[in-house]
XYZ file of C-alpha atoms in Angstrom:
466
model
C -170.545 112.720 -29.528
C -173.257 111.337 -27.801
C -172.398 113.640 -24.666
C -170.632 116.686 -24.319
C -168.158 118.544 -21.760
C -169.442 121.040 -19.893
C -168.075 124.392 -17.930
C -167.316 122.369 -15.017
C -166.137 119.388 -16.869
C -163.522 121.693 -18.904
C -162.159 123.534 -15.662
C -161.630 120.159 -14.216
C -159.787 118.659 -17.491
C -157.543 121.646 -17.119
C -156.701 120.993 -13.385
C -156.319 117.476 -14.162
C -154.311 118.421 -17.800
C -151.508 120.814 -15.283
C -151.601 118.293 -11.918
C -149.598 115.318 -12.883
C -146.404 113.849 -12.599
C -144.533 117.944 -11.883
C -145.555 118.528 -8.754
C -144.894 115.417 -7.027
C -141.603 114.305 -8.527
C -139.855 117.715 -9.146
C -139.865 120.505 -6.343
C -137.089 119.105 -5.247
C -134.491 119.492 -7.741
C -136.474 123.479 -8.174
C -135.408 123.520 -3.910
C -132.311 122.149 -5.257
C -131.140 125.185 -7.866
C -133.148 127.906 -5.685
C -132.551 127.230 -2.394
C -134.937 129.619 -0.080
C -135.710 131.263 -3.658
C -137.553 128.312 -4.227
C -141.139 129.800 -3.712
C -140.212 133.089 -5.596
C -139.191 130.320 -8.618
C -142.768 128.869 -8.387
C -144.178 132.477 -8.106
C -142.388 133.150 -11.390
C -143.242 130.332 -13.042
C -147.108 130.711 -12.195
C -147.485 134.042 -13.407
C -145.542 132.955 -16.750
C -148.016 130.130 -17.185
C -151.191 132.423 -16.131
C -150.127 134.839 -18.626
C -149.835 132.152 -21.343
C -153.162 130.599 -20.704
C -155.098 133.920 -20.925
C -153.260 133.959 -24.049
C -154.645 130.908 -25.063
C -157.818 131.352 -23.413
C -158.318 134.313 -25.714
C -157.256 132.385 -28.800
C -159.899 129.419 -27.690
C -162.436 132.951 -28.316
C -161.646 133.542 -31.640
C -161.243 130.062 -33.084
C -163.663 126.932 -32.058
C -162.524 124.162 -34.059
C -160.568 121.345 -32.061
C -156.871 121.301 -32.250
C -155.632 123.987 -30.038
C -152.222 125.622 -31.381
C -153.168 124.016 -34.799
C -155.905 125.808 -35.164
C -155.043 128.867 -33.989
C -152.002 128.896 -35.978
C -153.304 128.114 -39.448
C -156.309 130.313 -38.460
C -153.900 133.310 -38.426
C -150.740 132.614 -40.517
C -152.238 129.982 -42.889
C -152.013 126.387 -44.217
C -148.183 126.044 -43.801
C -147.158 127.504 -40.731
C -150.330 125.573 -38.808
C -149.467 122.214 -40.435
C -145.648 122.926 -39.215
C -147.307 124.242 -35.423
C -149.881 121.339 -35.563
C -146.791 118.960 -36.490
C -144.285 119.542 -33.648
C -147.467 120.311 -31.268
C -148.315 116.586 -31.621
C -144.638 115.489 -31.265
C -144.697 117.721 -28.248
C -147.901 116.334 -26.845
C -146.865 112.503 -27.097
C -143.291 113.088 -25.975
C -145.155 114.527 -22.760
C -147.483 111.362 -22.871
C -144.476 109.509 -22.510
C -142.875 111.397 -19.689
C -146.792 111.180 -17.965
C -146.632 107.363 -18.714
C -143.412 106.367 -17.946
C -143.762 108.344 -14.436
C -146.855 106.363 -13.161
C -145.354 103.428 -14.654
C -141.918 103.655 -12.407
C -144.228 105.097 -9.456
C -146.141 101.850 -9.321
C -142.928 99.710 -9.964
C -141.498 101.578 -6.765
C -144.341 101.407 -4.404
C -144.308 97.789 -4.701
C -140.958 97.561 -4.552
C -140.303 96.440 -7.598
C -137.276 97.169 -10.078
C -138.304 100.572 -11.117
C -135.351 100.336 -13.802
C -135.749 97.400 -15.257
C -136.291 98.447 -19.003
C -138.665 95.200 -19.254
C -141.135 95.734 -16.271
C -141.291 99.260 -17.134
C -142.283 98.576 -21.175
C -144.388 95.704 -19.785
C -146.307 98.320 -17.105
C -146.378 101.337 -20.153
C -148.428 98.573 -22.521
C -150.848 97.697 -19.830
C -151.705 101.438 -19.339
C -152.009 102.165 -22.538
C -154.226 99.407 -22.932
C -156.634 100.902 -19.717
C -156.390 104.248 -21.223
C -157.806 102.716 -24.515
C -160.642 100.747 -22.894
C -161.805 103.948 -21.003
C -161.606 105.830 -24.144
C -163.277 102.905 -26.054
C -166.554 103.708 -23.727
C -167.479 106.854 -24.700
C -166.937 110.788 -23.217
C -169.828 109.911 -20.421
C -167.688 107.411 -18.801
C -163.971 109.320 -19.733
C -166.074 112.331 -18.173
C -166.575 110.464 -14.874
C -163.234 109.271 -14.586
C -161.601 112.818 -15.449
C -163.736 114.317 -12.776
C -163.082 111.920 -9.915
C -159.378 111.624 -10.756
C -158.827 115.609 -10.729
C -161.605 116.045 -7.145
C -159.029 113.097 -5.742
C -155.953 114.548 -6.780
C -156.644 118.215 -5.813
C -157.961 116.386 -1.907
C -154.805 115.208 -1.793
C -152.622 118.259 -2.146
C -154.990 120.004 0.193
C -155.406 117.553 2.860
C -151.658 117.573 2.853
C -151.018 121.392 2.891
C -153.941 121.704 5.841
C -151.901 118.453 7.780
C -148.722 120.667 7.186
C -149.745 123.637 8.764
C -151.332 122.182 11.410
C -147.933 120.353 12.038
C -146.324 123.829 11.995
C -148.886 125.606 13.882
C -149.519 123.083 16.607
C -145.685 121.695 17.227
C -143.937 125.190 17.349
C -141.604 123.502 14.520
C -140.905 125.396 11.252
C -137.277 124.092 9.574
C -137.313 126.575 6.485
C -134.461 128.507 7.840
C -132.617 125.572 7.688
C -132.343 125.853 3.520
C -129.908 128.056 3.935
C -127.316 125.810 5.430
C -128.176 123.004 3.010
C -125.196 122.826 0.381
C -125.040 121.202 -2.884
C -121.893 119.185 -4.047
C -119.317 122.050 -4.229
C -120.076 123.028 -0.898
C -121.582 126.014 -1.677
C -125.475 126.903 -0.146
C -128.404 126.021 -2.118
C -129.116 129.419 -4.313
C -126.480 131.460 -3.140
C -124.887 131.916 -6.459
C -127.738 132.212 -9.015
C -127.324 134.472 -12.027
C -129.804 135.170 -14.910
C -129.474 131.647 -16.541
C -129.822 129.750 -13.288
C -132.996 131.750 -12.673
C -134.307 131.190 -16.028
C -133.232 127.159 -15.642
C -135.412 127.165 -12.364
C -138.263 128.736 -13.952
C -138.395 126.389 -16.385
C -138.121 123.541 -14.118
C -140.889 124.842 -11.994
C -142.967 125.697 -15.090
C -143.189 122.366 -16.459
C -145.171 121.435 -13.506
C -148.004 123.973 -14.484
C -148.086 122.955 -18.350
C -150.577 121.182 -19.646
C -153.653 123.914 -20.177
C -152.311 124.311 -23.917
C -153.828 121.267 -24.861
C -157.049 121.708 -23.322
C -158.937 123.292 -26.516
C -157.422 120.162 -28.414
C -161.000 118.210 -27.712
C -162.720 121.489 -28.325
C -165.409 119.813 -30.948
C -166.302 117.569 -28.213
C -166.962 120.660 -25.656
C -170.045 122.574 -25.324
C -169.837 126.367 -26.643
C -165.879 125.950 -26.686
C -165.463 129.481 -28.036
C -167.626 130.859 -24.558
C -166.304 128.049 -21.849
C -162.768 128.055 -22.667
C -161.636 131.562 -21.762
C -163.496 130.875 -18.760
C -162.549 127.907 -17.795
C -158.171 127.970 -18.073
C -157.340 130.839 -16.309
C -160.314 129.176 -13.412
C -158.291 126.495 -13.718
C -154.301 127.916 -13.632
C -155.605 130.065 -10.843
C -156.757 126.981 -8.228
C -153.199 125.095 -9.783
C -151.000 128.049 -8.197
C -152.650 128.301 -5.411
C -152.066 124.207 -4.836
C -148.330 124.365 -6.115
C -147.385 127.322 -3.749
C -148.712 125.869 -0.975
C -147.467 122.031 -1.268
C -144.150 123.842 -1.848
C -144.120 125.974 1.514
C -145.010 122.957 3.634
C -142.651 121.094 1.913
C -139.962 123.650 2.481
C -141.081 124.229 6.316
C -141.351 120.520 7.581
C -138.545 118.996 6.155
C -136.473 121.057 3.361
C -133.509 118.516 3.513
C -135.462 115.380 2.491
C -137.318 116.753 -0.421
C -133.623 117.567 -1.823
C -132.189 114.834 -1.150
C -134.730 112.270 -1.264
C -134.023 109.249 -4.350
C -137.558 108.717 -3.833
C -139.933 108.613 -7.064
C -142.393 110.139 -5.000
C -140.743 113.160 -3.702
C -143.179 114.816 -2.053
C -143.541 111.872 0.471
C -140.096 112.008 1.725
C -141.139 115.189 3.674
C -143.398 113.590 5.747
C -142.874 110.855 8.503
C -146.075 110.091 9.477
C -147.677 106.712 7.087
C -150.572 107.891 7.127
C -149.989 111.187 5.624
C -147.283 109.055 3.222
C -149.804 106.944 2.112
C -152.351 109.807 1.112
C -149.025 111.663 -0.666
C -148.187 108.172 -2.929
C -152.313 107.525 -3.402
C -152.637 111.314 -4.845
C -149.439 110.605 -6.951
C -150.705 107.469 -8.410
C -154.033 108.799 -8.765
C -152.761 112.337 -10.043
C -150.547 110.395 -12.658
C -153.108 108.194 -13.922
C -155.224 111.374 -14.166
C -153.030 113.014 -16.455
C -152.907 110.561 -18.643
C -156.330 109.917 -18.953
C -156.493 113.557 -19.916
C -153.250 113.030 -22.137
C -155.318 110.084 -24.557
C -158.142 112.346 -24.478
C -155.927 115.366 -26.151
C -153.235 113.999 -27.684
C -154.849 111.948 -31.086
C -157.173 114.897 -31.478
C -154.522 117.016 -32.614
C -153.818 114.419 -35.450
C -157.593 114.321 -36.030
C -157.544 117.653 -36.129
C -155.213 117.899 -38.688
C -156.944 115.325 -40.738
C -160.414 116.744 -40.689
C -158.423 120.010 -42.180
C -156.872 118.172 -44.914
C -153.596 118.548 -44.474
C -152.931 114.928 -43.548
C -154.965 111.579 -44.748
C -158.472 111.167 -43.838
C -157.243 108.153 -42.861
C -156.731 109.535 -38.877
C -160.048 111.697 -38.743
C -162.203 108.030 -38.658
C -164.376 107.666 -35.090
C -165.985 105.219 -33.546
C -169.756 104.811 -32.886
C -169.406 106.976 -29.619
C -167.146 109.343 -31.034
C -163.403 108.276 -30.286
C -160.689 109.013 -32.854
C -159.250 105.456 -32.695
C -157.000 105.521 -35.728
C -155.382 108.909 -34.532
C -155.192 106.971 -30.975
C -153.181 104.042 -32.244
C -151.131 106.316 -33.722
C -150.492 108.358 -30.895
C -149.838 105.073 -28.550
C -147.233 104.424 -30.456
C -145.339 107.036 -30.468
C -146.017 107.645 -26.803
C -143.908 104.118 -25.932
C -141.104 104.571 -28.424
C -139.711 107.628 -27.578
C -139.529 106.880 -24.031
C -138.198 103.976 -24.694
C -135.437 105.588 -27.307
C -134.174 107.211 -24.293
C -134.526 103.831 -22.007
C -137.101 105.663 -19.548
C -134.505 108.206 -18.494
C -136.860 111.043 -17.133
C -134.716 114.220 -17.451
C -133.971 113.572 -20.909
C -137.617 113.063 -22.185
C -138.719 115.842 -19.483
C -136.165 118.804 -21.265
C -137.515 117.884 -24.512
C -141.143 118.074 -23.546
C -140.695 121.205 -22.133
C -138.012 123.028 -24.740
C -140.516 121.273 -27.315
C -143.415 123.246 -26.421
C -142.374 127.025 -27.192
C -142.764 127.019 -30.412
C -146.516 127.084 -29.484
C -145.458 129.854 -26.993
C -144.331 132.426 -28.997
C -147.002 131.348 -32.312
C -150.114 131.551 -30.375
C -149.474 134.856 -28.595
C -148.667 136.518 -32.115
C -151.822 134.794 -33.354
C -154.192 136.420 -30.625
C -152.448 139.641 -31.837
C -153.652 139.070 -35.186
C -157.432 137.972 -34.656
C -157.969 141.080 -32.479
C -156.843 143.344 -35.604
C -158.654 141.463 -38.033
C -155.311 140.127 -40.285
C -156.472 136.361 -40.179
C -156.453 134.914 -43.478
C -159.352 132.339 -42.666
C -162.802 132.992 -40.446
C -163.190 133.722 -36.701
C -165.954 133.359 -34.373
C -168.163 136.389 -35.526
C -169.190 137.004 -31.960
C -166.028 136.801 -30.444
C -165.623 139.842 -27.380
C -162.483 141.845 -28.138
C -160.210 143.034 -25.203
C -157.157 145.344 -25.625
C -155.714 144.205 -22.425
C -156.018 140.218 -23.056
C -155.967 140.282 -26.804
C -152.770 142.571 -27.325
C -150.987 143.574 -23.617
C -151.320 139.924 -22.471
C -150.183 138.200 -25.641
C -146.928 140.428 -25.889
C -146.182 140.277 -22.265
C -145.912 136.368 -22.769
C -144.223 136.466 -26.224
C -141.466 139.017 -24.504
C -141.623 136.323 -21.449
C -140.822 133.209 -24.239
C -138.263 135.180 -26.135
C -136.310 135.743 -23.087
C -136.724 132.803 -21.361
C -135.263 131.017 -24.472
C -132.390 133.333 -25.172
C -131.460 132.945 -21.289
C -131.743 128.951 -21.752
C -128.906 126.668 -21.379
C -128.910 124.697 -24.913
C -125.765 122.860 -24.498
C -126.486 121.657 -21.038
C -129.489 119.896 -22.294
C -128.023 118.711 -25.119
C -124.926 117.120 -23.861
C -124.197 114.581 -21.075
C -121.632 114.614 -18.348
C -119.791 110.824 -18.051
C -118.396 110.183 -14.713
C -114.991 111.208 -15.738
C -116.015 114.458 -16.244
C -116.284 114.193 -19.941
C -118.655 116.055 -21.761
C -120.280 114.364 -24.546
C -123.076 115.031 -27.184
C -126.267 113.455 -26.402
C -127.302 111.538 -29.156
C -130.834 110.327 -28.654
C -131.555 114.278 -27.650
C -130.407 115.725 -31.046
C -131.923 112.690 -33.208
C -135.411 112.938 -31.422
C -135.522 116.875 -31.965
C -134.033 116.744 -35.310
C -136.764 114.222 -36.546
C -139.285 115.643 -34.497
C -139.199 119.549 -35.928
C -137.132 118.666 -39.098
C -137.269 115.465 -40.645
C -141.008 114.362 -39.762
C -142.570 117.912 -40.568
C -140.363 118.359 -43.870
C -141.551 114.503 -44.613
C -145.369 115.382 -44.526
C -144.912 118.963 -46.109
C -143.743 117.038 -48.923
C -146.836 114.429 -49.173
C -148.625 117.103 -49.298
C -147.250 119.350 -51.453
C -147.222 115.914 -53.846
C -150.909 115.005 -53.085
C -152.625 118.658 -54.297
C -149.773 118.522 -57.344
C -151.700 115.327 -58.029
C -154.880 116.584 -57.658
C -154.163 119.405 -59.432
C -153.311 117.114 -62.956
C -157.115 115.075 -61.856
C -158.868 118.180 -62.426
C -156.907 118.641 -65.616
């Protein structure tokens, strides 16, 4: 690479790898399920997610080759298990490419009033970003650098300026509606949170959390970082700590100005349905659009590596590991494009479908990586570690299992056939189809597929040598 990123450069990828599309199209439906709990759910869901990047902040310590969960994974349990991690990690990471894409796609549709879901605009406006995203990628890391940086300083202004403008509404007009969430009452009647049990808890969480994902893909680039293995662990938990601090507060302004709008808004933009004033509407939908494009431009920085990645290990063709002259894995891009507009488009745009199976499809990472960081800090790795890596007890073992137990239970508690089934307007439950097909090629069909190739390619390299 002809430049590399730096400290601040990586703690700004991260804030601009969590801020996207979450936070400004989803507290409502988390107000929604909670009710007043609705801060506690974000509290929840922020020490989850600061727990699991330590985690992975600790793992970025041990192992310094680019990847992220790959590596980490085949670092600690070998080639198998990290080609099956580094497999579904990249069918993770483009599924959530396409949820990122198709949000700023249907945001821009919507602000200029344009048929958000018309299936041909919206393929039309996902080709033309893809296209930006490859041009800025095209240019180099100096340029992708510049653009990360402003987008995140721009995004992060945003959120502020509108939490300071929120308080200052509260503090100077006397007028603070959060009581009021109580006598809001979803379609049985019944008041918003009043009758949550374990699983509706653990569905909240979720919903909340996928707003703060995003720092597992960080190390992805981590060949094109300087001293990954020192920066890292510094950097993520930097990173996750400014991100809570945002979320909680754009949530409690939310909830004290105008808790009725932001659940019922049909706004793409929920956040902006809270406030009256254009002004401050206009800075809410610029952050969006900027915070969305953001995220992407982080997303087509992370996402091919992790095919790269693999390639550069061997375990898929060399084919995907080719650069360009200014170090951009264009092959592994292409790829990664690709994939990015056809699932979305499998499930014609449809937001909570694609936004489930980003966020179901990323635990497997959760519960691999924490046993991993187990495993380098007692010396059981079957391949090499950074020699100089600083052991903790606390954030190598008690942090690791505190988010493994956190996973486990958060999965058990999960409501599998709600996500995979649909609810006609009859009242007929019936199996969603493009749900099951997507997960069963993604973490069956697709892995088994390549596991194959390659179990074929060393047999045939195997009867070379003989």
């Amino acid at each position: 690479m002809k430049k590399k990123l730096g400290f601040y450069s990586i703690v700004l990828l991260t804030i601009n790898s969590i801020i996207g599309t979450g936070i400004f199209l989803s507290p409502g439906g988390v107000v929604a399920s909670s009710g007043d709990k609705a801060l506690l759910i974000y509290f929840l869901a922020a020490i989850f997610a600061s727990i699991l990047a330590v985690t992975f902040a600790a793992a970025a310590k041990y192992v310094d080759k680019g990847g992220a969960s790959y590596a980490y994974a085949k670092a600690a349990f070998g080639e198998k298990i990290g080609f099956y991690v580094g497999i579904t990690r990249y069918i993770a990471a483009s599924i959530a490419w396409g949820v990122m894409g198709t949000a700023v796609v249907k945001t821009v549709l919507s602000i200029f009033k344009m048929d958000s879901g018309n299936l041909m605009l919206v393929t039309v406006g996902f080709v033309i970003l893809m296209a930006v995203l490859l041009g800025i990628n095209l240019l180099g890391t100096r340029l992708f650098t510049i653009i990360n940086n402003v987008s995140t300083i721009c995004k992060v202004g945003a959120l502020v300026t509108t939490i300071l403008v929120g308080i200052g509404l509260v503090v100077f007009t006397g007028v603070n509606e959060f009581s009021t969430i109580k006598t809001l009452t979803d379609s049985t009647g019944k008041a918003l949170g009043s009758q949550m049990d374990m699983p509706a808890y653990v569905m909240a969480i979720i919903a909340a959390f996928y707003a703060f994902t995003g720092f597992e893909s960080v190390a992805s680039g981590a060949q094109d970082m300087e001293e990954p293995e020192k920066n890292l662990p510094r950097a993520i938990p930097l990173a996750i700590g400014i991100v809570a601090a945002v979320y909680i507060g754009i949530v409690g302004v939310a909830m004290m100005i105008n808790p009725a709008a932001i659940v019922s808004t049909t706004e793409v933009v929920a956040l902006a349905s809270v406030f009256e004033n254009p002004i401050i509407r206009a800075i809410i939908l610029g952050g969006a659009l900027v915070s969305m494009f953001g995220i992407n431009v982080a997303a087509s920085f992370h996402t091919p590596r992790i095919l790269e990645a693999m390639a550069l290990q061997k375990q898929i063709p060399d084919y995907f590991s080719q650069r360009t002259e200014t170090g951009f894995p264009i092959r592994a891009f292409f790829v990664t494009i690709g994939i990015a507009i056809l699932l979305p488009m499998a499930f014609r745009y449809d937001m909570g479908n694609i936004i489930v199976l980003s966020s179901i499809s990323r635990f497997i990472q959760f519960i691999i990586v924490p046993a991993a960081v187990m495993i380098f800090y007692f010396g059981y790795q079957k391949e090499d570690i950074v020699s100089t890596a600083k052991k903790s007890f606390i954030v190598d073992v008690v942090t690791p299992a505190l988010a493994l137990v956190f996973t486990v239970l958060l999965l058990y508690k999960f409501s599998w056939s709600a996500q995979f089934t649909i609810t006609t307007e009859d009242g007929t439950v019936v199996a969603n189809i493009f749900a099951i097909i997507a997960m069963v090629i993604g973490y069956i069909v697709l892995p088994l597929g390549l596991m194959l190739w390659q179990a074929h390619r060393i047999k045939s390299f195997k009867l070379e040598a003989n």
